[in-house]
Tab-separated table of C-alpha atoms and ligand atoms in Angstrom:
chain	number	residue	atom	x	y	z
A	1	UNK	CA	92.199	120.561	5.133
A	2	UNK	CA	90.988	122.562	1.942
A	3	UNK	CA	91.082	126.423	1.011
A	4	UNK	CA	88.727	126.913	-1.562
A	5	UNK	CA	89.063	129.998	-3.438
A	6	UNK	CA	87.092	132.533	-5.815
A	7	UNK	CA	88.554	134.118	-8.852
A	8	UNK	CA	85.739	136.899	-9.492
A	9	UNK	CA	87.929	138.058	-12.844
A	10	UNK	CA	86.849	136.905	-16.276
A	11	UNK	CA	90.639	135.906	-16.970
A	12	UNK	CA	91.294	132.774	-16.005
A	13	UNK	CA	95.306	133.627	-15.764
A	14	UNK	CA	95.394	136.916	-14.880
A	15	UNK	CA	96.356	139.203	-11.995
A	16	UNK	CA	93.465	138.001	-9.514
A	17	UNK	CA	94.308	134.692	-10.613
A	18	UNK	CA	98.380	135.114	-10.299
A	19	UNK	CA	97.483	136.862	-6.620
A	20	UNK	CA	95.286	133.657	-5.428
A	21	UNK	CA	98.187	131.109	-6.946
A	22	UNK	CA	100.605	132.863	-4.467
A	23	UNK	CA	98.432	132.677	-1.758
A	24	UNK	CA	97.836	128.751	-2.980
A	25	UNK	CA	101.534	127.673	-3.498
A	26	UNK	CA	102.384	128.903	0.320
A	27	UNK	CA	99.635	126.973	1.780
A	28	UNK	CA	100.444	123.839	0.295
A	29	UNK	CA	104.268	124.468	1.841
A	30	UNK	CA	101.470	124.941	5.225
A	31	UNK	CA	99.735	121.664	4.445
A	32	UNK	CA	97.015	123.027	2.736
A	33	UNK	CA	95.012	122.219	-0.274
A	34	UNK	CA	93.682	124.324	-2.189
A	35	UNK	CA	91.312	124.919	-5.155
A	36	UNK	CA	90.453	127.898	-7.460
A	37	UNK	CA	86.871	128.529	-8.378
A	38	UNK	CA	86.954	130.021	-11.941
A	39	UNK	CA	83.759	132.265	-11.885
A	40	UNK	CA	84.874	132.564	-16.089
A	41	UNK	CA	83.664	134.834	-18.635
A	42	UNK	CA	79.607	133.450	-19.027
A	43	UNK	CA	77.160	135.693	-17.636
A	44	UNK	CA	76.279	135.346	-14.225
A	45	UNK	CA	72.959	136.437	-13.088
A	46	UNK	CA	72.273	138.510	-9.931
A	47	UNK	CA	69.903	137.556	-6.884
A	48	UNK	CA	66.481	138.548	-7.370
A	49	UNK	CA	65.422	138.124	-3.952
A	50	UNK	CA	62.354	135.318	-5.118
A	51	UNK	CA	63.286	133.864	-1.581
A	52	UNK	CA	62.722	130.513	-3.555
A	53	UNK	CA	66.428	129.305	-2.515
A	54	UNK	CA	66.474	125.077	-2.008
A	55	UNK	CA	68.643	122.937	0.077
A	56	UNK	CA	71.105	122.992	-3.028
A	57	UNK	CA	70.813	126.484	-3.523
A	58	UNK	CA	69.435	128.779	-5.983
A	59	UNK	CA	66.916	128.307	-8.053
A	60	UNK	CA	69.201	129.614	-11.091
A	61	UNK	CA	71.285	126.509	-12.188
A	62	UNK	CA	72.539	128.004	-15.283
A	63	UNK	CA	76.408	129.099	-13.528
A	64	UNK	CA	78.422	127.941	-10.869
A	65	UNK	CA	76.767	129.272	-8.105
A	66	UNK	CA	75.647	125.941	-6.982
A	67	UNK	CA	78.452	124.494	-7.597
A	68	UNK	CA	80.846	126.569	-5.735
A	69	UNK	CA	78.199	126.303	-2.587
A	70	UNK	CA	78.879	122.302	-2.461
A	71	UNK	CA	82.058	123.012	-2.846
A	72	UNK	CA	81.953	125.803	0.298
A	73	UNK	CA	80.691	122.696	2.360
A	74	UNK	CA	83.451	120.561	1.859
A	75	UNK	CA	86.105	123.674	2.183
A	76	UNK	CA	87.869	124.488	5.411
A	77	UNK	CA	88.341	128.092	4.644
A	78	UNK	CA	88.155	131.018	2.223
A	79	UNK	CA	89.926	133.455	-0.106
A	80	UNK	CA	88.061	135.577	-2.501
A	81	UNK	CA	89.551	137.539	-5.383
A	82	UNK	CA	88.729	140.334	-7.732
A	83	UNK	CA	89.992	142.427	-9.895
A	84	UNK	CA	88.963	146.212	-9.415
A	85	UNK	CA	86.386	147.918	-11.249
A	86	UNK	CA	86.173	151.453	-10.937
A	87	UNK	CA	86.852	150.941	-7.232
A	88	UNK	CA	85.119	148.119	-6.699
A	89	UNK	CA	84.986	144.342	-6.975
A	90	UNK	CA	83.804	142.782	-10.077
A	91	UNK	CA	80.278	143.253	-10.839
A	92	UNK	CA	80.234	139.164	-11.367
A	93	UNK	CA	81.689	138.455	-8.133
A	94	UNK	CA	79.140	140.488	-6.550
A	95	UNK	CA	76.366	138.328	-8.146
A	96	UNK	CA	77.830	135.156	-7.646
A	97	UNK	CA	78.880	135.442	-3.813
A	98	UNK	CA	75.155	137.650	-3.175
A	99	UNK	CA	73.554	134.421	-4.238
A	100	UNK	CA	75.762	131.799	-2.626
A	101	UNK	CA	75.765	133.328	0.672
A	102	UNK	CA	72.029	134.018	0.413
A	103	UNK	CA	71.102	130.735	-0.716
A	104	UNK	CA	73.646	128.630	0.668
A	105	UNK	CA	75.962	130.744	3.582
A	106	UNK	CA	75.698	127.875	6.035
A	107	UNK	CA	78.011	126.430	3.977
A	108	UNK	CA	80.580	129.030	5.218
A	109	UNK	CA	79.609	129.596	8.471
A	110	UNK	CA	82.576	129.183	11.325
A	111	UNK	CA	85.091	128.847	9.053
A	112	UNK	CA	88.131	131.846	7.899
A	113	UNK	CA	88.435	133.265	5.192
A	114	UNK	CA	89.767	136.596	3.488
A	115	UNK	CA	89.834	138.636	0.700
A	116	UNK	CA	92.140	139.591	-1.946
A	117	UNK	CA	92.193	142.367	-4.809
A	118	UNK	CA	94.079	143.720	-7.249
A	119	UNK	CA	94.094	146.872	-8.797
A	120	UNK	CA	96.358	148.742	-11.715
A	121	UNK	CA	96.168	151.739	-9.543
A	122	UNK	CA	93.220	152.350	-7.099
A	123	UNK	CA	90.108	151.016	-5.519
A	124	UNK	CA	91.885	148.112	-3.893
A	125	UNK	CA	91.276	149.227	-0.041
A	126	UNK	CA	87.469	149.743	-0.624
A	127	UNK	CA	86.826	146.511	-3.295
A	128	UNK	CA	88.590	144.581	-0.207
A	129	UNK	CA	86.005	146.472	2.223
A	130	UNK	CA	83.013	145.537	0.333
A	131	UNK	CA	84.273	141.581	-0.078
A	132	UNK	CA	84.960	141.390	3.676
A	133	UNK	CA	81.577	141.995	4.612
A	134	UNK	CA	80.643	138.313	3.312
A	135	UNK	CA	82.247	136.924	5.924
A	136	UNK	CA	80.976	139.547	8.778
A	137	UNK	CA	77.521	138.646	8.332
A	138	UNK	CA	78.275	134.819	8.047
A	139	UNK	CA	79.826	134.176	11.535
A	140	UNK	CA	83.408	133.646	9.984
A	141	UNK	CA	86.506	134.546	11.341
A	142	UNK	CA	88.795	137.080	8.856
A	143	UNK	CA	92.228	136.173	8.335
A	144	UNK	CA	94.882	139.177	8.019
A	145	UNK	CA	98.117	139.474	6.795
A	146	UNK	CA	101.199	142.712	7.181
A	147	UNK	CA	99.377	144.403	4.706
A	148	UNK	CA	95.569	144.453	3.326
A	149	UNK	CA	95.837	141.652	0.974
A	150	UNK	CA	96.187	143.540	-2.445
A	151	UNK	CA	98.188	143.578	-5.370
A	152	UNK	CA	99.275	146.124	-8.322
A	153	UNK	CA	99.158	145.270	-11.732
A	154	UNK	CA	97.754	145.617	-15.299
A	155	UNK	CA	98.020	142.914	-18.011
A	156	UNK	CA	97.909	139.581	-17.204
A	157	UNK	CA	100.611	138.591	-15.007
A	158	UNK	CA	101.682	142.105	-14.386
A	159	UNK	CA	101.010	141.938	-10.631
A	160	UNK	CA	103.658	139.365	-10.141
A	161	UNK	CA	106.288	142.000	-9.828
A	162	UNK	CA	104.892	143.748	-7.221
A	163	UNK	CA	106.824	142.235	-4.563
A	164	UNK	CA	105.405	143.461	-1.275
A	165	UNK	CA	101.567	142.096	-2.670
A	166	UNK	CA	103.457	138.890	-3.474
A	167	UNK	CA	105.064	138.750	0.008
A	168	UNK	CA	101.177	139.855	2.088
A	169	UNK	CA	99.679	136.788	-0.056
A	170	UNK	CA	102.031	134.847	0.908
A	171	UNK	CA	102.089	135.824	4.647
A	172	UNK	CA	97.863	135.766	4.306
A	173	UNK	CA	98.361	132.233	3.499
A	174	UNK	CA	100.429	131.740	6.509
A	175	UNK	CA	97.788	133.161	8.696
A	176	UNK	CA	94.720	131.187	7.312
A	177	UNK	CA	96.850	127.997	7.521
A	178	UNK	CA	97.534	128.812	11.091
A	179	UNK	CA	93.591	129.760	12.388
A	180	UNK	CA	92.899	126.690	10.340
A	181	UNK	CA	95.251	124.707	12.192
A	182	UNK	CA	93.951	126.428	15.441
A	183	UNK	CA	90.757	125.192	14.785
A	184	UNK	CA	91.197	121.870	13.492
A	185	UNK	CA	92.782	121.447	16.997
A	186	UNK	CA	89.840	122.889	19.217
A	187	UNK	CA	87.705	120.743	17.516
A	188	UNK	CA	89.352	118.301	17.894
A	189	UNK	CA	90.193	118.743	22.026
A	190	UNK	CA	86.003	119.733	22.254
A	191	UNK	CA	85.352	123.137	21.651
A	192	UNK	CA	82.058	122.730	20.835
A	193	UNK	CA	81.177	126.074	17.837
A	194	UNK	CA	79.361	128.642	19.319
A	195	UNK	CA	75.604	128.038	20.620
A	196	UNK	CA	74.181	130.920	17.953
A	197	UNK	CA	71.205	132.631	19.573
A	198	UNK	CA	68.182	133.257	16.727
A	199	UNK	CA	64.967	135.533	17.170
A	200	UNK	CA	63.070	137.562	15.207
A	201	UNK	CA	64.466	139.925	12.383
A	202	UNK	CA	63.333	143.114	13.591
A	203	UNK	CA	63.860	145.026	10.276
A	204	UNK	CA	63.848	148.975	12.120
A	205	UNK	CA	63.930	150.212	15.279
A	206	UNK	CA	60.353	149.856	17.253
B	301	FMN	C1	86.055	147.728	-16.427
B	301	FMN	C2	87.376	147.894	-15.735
B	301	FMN	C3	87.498	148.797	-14.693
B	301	FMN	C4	88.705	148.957	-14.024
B	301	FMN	N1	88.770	149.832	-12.981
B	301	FMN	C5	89.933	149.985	-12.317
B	301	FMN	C6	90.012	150.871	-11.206
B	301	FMN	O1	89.039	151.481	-10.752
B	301	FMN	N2	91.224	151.020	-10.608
B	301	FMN	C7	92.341	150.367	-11.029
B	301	FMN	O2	93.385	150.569	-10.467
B	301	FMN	N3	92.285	149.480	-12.063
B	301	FMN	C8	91.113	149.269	-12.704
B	301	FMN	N4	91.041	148.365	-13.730
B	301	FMN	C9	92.229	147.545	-14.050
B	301	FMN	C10	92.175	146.137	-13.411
B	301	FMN	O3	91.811	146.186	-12.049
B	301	FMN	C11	93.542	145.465	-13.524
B	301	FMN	O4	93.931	145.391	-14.896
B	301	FMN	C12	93.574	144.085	-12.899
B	301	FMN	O5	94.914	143.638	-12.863
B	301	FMN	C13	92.742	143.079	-13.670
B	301	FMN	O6	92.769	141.823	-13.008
B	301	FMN	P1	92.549	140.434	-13.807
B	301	FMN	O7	93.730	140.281	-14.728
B	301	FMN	O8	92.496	139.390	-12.771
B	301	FMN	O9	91.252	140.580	-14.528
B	301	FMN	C14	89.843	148.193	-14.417
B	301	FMN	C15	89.715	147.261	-15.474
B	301	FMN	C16	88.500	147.113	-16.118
B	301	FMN	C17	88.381	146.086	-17.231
């Protein structure tokens, strides 16, 4: 089984980065893969709702959007990091998962995943907020951990000293190894996923 993960920061080794490798070196000890998305420095365009979306993805091919989705449908489960910007997630991670999820969420769908953020100072509870509503709206189940899965740091590498974020990435990777496991194993005694019911979108209250 696979985590794929999402580093939403433009530094490819900083403190979102040095948060997701601690969440990555305990699930391997779980029996885990796992595989860090670099969203990078390049610009990354938002959704502009065209609605033109294919069965690859978005119509944009000029980032990794499409990328990262057939990567989603090969992944098990799910960790997203950002940095925080003025109390919220990146502005690029925002535009990358808005167009994977729109274009491509069945790739997620049924399968765990979390959130993680770091901050120097503040912003990290409501930047981990707005990131967990990805996986509300896609049918997957959030893992948790003994504290909301954030980190404190500055400069690169900074956020390796703060030892109770180390420890709740850590223990989050504990958690999503275990639903994982949990899973694998229903599906593998029959639990058949749940039979979704679909209608019409009804946009307001009639
Ligand atoms: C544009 C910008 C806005 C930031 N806003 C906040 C903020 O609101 N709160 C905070 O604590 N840190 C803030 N920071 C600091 C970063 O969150 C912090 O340095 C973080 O460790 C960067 O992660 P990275 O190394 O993965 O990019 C900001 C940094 C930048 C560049």
């Amino acid at each position: 089984m696979k985590v794929l993960m999402l580093n939403g920061s433009c530094k490819p080794n900083g403190n979102t980065n040095r948060a997701l490798l601690e969440v990555g070196a305990q699930l391997e000890k779980e029996g885990i893969e796992y595989e860090i998305y670099q969203i990078g420095g390049k610009p990354v365009r938002d959704c502009i709702g065209c609605g033109k979306c294919t069965e690859s993805g978005c119509v944009f091919t000029d980032d990794g959007v499409n990328e990262f989705i057939a990567k989603a449908k090969a992944a098990d489960g799910f960790v997203f990091g950002t940095p925080v910007y003025y109390a919220h997630p990146s502005g690029r991670i925002l535009s990358f998962l808005d167009r994977a999820f729109y274009s491509g969420g069945g790739a997620f769908e049924f399968k765990p995943g979390a959130s993680v953020t770091v901050a120097r100072r503040g912003g990290n509870t409501a930047s981990f907020d707005c990131l967990n509503k990805y996986f509300g709206i896609r049918q997957m189940p959030v893992a948790g951990s003994t504290y909301w899965n954030m980190a404190h740091g500055r400069v690169p590498g900074e956020a390796e000293m703060d030892e109770e974020g180390m420890r709740t990435m850590r223990n989050l990777a504990r958690n999503l190894a275990w639903m994982m496991k949990c899973f694998e194993a229903g599906k593998n005694s029959g639990i058949a996923l749940p039979d979704t019911e679909s209608g019409e979108m009804t946009n307001f209250i009639r």
